[in-house]
Coordinates of C-alpha atoms in Angstrom, one line a residue:
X161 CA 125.7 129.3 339.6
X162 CA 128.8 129.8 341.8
X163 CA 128.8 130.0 345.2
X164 CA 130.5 134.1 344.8
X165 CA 127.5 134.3 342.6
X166 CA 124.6 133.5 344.9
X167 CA 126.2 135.7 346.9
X168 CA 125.3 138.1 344.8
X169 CA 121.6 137.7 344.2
X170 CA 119.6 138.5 347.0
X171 CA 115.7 138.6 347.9
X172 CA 113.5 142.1 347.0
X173 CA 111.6 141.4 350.3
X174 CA 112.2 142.9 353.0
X175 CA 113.2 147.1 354.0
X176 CA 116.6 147.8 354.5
X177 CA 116.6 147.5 358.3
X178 CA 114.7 144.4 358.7
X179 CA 116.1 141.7 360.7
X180 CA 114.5 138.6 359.0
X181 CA 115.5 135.2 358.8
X182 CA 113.9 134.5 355.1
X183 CA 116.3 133.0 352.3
X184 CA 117.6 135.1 350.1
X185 CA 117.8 134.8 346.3
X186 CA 119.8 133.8 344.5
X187 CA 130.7 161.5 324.3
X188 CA 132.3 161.2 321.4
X189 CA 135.1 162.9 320.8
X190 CA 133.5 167.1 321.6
X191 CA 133.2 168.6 318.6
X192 CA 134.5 172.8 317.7
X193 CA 131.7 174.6 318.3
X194 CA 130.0 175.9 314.8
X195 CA 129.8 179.8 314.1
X196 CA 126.0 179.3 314.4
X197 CA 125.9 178.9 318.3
X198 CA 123.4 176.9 317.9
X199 CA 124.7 173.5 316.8
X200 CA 123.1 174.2 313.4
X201 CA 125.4 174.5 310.1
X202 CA 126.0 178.3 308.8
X203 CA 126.5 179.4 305.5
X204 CA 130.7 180.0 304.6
X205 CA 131.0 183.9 304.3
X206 CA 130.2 184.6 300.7
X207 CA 132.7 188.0 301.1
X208 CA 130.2 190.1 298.5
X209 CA 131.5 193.9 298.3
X210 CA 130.2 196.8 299.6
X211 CA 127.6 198.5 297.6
X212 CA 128.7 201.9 298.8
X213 CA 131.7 203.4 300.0
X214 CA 132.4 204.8 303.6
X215 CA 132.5 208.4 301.7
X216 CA 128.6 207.8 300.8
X217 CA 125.8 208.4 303.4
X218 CA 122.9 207.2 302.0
X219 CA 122.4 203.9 299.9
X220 CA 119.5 204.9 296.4
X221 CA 118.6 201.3 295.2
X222 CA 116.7 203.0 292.3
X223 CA 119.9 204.7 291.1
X224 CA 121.3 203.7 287.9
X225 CA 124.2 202.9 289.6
X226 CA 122.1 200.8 291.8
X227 CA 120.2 199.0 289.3
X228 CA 123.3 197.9 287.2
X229 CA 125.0 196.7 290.5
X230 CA 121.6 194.5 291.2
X231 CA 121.9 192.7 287.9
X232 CA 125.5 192.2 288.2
X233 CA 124.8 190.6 291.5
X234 CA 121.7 188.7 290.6
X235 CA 123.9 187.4 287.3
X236 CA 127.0 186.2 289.9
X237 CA 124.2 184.4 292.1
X238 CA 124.6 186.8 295.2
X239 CA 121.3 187.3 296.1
X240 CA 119.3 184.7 298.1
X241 CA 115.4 184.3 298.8
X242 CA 114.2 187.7 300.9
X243 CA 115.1 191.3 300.4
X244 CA 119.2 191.9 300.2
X245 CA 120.9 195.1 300.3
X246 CA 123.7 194.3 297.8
X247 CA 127.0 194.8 299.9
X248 CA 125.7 192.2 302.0
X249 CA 126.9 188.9 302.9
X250 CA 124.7 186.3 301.8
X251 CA 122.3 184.8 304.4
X252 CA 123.2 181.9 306.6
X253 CA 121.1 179.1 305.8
X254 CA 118.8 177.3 308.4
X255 CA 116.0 175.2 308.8
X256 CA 112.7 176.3 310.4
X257 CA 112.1 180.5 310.4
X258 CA 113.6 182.7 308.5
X259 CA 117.4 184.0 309.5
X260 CA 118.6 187.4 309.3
X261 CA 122.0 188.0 307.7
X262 CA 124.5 190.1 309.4
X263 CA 126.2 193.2 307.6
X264 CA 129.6 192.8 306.7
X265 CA 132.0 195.1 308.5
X266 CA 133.7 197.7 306.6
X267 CA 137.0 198.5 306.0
X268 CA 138.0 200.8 308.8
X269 CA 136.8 197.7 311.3
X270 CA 138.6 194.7 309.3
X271 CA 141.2 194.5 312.0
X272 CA 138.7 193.4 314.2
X273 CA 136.2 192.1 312.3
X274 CA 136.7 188.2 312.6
X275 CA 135.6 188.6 315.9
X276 CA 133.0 191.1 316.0
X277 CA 131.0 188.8 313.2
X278 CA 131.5 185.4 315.2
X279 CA 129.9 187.0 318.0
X280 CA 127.3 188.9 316.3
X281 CA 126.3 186.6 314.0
X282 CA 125.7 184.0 316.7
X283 CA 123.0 186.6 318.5
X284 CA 121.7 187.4 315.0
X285 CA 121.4 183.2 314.6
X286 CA 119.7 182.9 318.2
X287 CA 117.2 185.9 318.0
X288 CA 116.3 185.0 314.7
X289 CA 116.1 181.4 315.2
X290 CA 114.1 181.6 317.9
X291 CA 110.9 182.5 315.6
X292 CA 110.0 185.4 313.3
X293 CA 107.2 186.5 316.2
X294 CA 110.5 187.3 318.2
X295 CA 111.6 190.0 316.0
X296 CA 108.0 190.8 316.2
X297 CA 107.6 191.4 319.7
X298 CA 111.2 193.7 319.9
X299 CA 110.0 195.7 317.7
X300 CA 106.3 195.9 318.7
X301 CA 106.9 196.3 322.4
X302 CA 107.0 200.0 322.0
X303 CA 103.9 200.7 320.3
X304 CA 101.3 198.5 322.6
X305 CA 102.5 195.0 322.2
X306 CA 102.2 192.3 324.8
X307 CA 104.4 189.4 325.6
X308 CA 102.9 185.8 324.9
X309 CA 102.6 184.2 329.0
X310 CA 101.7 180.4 329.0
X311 CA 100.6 181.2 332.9
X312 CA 97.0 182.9 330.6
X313 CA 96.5 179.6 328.1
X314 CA 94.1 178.0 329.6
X315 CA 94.1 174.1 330.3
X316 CA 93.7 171.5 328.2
X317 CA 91.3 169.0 327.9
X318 CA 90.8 166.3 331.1
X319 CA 92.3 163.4 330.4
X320 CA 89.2 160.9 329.8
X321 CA 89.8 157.5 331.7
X322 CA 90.3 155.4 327.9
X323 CA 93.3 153.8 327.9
X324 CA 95.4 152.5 325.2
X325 CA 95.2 148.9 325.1
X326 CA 99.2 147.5 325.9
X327 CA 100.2 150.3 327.6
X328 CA 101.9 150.7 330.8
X329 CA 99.2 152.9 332.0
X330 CA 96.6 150.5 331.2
X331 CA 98.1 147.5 333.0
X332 CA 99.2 149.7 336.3
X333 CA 94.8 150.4 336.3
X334 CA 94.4 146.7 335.7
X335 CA 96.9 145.2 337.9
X336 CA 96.9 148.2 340.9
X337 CA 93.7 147.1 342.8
X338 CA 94.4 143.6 343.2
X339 CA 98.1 144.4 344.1
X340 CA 98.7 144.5 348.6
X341 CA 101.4 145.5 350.6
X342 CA 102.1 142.6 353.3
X343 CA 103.7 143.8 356.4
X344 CA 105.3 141.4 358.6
X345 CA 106.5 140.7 362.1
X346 CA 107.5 138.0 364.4
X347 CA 109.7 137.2 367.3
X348 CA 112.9 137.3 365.0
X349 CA 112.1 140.7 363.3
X350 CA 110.0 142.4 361.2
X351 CA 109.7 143.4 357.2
X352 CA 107.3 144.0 354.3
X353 CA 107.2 143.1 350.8
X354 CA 104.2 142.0 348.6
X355 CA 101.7 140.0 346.8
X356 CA 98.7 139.5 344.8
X357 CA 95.2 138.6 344.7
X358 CA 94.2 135.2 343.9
X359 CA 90.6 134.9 344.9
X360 CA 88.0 137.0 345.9
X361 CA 87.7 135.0 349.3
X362 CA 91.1 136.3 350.3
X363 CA 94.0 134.4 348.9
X364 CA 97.4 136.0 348.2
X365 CA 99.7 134.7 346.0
X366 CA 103.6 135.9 348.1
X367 CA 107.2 134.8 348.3
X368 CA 108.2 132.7 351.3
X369 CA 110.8 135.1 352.2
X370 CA 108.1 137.7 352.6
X371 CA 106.3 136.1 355.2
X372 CA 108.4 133.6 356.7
X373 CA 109.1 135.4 359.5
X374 CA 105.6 135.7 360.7
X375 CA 105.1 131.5 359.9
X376 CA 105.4 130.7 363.8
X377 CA 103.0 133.1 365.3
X378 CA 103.8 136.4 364.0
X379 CA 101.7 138.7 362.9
X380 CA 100.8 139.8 359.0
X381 CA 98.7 142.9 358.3
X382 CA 97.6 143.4 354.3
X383 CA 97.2 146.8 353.0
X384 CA 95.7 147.3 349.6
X385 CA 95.9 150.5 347.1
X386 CA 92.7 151.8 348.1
X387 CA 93.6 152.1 351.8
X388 CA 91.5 149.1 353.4
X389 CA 93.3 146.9 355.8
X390 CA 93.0 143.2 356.9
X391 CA 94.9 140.5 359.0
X392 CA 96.4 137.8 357.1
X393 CA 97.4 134.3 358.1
X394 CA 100.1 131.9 356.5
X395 CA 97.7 128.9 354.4
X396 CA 101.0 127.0 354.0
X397 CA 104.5 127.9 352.0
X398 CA 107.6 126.2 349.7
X399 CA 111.1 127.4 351.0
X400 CA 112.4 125.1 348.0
X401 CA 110.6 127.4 345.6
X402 CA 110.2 130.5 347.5
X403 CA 106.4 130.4 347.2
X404 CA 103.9 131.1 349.8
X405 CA 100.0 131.8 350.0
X406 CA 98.2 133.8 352.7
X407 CA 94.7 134.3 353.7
X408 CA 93.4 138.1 354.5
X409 CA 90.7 138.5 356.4
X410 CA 87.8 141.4 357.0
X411 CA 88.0 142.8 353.4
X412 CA 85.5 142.7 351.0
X413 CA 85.3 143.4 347.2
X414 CA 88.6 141.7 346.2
X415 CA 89.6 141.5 342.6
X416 CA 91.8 138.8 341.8
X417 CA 94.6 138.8 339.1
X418 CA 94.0 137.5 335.6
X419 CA 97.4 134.5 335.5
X420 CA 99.2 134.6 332.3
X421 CA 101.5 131.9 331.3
X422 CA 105.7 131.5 331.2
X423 CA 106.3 128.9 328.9
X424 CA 105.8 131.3 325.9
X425 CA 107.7 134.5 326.9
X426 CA 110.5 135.7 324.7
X427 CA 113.6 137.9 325.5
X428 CA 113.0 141.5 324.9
X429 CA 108.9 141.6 325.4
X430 CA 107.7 144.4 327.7
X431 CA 107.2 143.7 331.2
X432 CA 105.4 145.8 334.3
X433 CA 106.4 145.0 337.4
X434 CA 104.3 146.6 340.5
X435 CA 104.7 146.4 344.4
X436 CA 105.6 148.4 347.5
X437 CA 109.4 148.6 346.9
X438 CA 111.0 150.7 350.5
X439 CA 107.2 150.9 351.7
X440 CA 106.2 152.3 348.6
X441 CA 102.4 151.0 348.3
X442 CA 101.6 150.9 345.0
X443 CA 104.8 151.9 342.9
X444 CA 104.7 150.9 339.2
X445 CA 107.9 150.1 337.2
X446 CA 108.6 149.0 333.3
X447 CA 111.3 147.2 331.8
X448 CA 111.4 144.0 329.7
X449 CA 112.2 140.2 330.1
X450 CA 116.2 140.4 329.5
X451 CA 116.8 136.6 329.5
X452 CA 115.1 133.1 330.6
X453 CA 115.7 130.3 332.6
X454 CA 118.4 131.6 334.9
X455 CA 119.3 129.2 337.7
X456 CA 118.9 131.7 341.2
X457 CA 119.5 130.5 344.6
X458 CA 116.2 131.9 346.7
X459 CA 118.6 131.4 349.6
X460 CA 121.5 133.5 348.5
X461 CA 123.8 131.3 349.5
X462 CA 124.2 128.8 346.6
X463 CA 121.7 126.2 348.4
X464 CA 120.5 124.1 346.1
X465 CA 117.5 123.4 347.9
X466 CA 116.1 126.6 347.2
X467 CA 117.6 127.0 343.8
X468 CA 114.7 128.3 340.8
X469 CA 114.4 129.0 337.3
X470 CA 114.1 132.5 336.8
X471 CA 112.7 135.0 334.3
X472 CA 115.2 137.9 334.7
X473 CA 114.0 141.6 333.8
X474 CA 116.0 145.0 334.1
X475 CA 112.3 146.7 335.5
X476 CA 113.0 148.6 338.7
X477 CA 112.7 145.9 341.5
X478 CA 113.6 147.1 345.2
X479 CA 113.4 145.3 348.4
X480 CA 109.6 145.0 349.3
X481 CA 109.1 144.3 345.8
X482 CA 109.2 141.0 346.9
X483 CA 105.6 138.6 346.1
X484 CA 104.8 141.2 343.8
X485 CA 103.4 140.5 340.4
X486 CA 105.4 140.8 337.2
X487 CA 103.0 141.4 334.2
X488 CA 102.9 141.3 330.4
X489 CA 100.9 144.2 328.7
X490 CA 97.8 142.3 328.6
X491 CA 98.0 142.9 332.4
X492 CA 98.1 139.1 333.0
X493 CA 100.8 138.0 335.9
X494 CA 103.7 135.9 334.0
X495 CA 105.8 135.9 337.3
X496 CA 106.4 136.9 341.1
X497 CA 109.1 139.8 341.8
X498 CA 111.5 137.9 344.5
X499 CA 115.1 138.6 344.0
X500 CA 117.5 141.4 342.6
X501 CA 121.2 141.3 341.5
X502 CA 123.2 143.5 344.3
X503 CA 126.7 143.4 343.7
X504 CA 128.8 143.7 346.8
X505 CA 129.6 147.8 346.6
X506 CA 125.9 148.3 347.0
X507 CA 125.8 146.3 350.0
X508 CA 125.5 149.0 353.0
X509 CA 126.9 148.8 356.3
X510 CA 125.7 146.0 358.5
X511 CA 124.5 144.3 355.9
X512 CA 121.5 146.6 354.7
X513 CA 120.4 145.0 350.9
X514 CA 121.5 147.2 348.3
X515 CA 118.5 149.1 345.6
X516 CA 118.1 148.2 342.0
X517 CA 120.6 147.3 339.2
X518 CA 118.4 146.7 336.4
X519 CA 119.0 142.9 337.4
X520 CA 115.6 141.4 339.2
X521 CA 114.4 138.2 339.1
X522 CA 111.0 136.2 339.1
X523 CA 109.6 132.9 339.9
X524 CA 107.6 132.0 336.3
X525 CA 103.9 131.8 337.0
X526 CA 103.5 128.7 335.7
X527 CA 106.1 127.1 338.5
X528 CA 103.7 129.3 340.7
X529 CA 100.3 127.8 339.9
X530 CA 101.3 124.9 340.4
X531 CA 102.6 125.5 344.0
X532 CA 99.7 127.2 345.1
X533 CA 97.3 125.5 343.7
X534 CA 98.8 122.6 345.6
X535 CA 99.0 124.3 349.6
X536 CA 95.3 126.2 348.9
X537 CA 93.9 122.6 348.1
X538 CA 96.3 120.8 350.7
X539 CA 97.8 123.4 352.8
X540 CA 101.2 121.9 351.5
X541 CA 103.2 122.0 348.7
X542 CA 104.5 119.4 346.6
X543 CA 108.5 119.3 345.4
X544 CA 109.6 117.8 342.0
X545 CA 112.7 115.8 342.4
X546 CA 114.6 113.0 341.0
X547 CA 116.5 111.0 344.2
X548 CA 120.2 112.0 343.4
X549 CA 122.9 114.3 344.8
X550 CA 124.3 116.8 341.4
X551 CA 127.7 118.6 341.4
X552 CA 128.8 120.9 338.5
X553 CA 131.4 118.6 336.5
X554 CA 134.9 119.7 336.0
X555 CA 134.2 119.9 332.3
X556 CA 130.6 121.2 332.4
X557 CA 127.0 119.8 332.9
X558 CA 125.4 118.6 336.2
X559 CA 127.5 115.4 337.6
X560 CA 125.2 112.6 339.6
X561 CA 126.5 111.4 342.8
X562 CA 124.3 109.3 345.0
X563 CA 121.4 107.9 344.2
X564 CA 118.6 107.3 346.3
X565 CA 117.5 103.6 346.7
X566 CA 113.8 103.6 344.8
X567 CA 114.0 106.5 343.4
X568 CA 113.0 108.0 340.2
X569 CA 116.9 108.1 339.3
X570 CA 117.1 104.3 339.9
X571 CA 114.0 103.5 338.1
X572 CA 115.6 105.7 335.3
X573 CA 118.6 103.5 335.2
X574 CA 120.7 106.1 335.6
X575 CA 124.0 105.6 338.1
X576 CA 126.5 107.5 339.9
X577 CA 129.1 109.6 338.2
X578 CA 126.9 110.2 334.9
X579 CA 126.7 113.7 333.8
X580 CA 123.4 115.0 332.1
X581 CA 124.3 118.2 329.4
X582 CA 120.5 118.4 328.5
X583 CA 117.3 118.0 329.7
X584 CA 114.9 117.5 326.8
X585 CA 116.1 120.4 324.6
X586 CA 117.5 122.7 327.3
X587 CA 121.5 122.9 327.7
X588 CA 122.5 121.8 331.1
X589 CA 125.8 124.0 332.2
X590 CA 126.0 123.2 335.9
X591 CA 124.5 121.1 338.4
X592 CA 122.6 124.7 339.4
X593 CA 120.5 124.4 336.1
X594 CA 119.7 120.6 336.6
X595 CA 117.6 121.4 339.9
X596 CA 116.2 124.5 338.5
X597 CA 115.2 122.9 335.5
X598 CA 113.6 119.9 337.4
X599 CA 112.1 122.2 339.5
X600 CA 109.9 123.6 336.8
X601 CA 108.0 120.0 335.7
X602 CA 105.4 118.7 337.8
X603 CA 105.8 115.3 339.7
X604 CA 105.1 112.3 336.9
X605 CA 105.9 114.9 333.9
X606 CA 108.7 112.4 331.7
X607 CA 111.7 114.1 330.9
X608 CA 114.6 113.1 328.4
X609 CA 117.9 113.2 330.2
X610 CA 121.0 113.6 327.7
X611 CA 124.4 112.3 329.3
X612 CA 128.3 113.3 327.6
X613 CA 128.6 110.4 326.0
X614 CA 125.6 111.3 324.3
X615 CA 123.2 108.9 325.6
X616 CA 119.7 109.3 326.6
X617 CA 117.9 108.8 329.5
X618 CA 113.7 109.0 329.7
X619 CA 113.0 109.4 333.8
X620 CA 109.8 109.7 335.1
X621 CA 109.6 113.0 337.6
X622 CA 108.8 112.2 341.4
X623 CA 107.3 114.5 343.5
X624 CA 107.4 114.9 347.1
X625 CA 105.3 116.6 350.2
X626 CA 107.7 119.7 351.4
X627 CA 108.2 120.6 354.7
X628 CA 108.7 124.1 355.7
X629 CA 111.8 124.9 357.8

């Protein structure tokens, strides 16, 4: 990642006018109208001939004269399905109810009688199209009818509370009650964002970012969907990964999340995303994961020491989004909500964070588990690293500069100057997707380094206590 391009990504966390300290993360061509008027496709003008003259009043169909004109017509094809005064023009044709043709004009009116049909035969078209009750209803108004009025229908059925499996509805009833807006003060400001239940004895899984701010004495109130309220305290958080996990206090009758996994998700799979997005409690949003393993600065600034491996989605994510879950349609968490894509015309004036591009990012709940697992049982979290400085090289992949004396680099063999294009079978671009990729084994996982030249490299991950800022 560029430096312009952290700049670029920022946090979902906090409400516009927040001062916080918290890192933030990285028509066709128009067409002629048709003589329909109603985008449909009329019959060309057939241009049948009067059956009467203007000298003749009255039009006998059992005439002789009549009859032979029928079967002459009916022998040249002029009559179509329905009852046809010959002299007509054959019916325009369209789908649905049946369409009444317009009478052609006579003689005496052929000056002006382009015109007149366009425009008649597109009310004839509408009227007619609109159903058969219509002409119905004009002509039965007079005699006693009464117009149809949905305002009398009466309602439908309740809705019952069965759920189709998969659905978006389904996982917003799953997901909802264990979801809690965090709101968040401290001597350098004040924001909200979000999390999610991890216990029943209070945990909440958050982003650092969220509640940061309220690390060194502030204050954290939690407020879940159903309205109950309880203090929360900080248990311990990563700024290196953006993770952090609270403890609420005098609430009972949690429900905590069901935890999916992240390894296994695939571009294009539906995604919910739910959290408190401008103070919001509660708001639920769909999209799907639009790409994997994108290397995001949580600090916004192209830090590498907060730089993660992110799932991306184009679901609605706002600030105070932020520690909220991100869910597959099994309801399960696959990731936390904790940074969106705000390019610099969305940025307001004095820096207010901009709203939703269809670009959020989230921390993969795998990366997660493992952090909080680590400060619940410790009350501190434990960083994956490999004891060497990284650079983006001139000609791509992630160059090594110093190495750390003892460290898992050394023990690896590898030196100063070597440039890694892959970590076991992931393509390393930039020195950006070295840590991020790092970032997502666990301490003594082995990884396969793959230098330019082509050689490889097996280094044993080290992990390390982190210290919040």
């Amino acid at each position: 990642m560029t430096e312009n391009d952290a700049e670029k990504a920022r946090p979902a966390g906090d409400r516009p006018d927040a001062e916080q300290s918290a890192a933030w993360a990285a028509q066709p061509a128009p067409q002629q109208p048709d003589a329909t008027g109603l985008g449909g496709h009329a019959t060309p003008h057939t241009g049948a001939q009067q059956a009467y003259t203007p000298e003749q009043q009255q039009y006998n169909p059992w005439s002789p004269q009549a009859q032979t004109q029928t079967q002459e017509h009916q022998a040249q094809g002029q009559y179509t399905q329905g009852h046809q005064i010959p002299g007509q023009q054959t019916p325009f044709t369209h789908p649905g109810p049946s369409v009444y043709a317009v009478p052609q004009q006579r003689q005496a009116q052929k000056s002006t009688s382009g015109k007149l049909l366009a425009g008649v035969a597109a009310v004839a078209l509408v009227v007619g199209g609109v159903a058969g009750g219509t002409v119905g209803y004009l002509t039965g108004d007079g005699s006693g009818g009464s117009a149809v009025n949905a305002l009398d229908a009466p309602k439908p059925a309740q809705q019952t509370g069965n759920l189709p499996a998969g659905s978006v509805e389904s996982v917003a009833q799953k997901l909802s009650p264990s979801v809690v807006e965090l709101q968040v003060s401290g001597r350098s400001g004040a924001g909200e964002g979000s999390g999610f239940v991890l216990s029943t004895d209070g945990y909440v899984l958050t982003n650092n970012h969220v509640v940061e701010v309220a690390a060194g004495g502030g204050q954290i109130q939690a407020v879940f969907q159903d309205g109950k309220k309880g203090t929360a305290t900080v248990v311990g958080r990563d700024p290196t990964t953006d993770i952090a996990v609270v403890k609420v206090s005098g609430v009972s009758g949690l429900t905590p999340v069901e935890l999916g996994r992240s390894d296994d998700l695939r571009v294009g799979q539906p995604v919910v995303a739910i959290g408190s997005p401008f103070e919001l409690t509660g708001t639920v949003t769909s999209g799907i994961v639009s790409a994997l393993n994108r290397p995001v600065s949580a600090g916004g600034n192209g830090d590498q020491t907060t730089v993660m491996s992110a799932v991306q989605t184009d679901a609605a994510i706002n600030p105070g989004n932020s520690g909220g879950p991100l869910a597959n349609m099994a309801g399960q968490v696959i990731g936390i909500n904790s940074a969106i894509y705000s390019p610099k015309s969305a940025q307001g004036q004095g820096g207010e964070s901009g709203g939703n591009v269809g670009i959020g990012f989230a921390i993969p709940i795998d990366q997660a588990r493992r952090t909080a697992d680590d400060i619940i049982n410790t009350g501190q979290a434990t960083q994956t690293f490999i004891g060497a400085r990284v650079q983006t090289a001139p000609t791509g992949g992630a160059q090594l500069g110093e190495i750390t004396p003892g460290s898992p680099a050394e023990k690896a063999g590898l030196k100063s100057g070597d440039v890694v294009t892959k970590l076991d079978d992931r393509s390393i671009p930039n020195a950006d997707a070295l840590v991020a990729e790092i970032r997502t084994r666990a301490p003594n996982d082995k990884v396969k380094f793959t230098l330019s030249g082509g050689k490889v490299i097996e280094v044993t991950l080290g992990g390390q206590p982190v210290t919040p800022n």
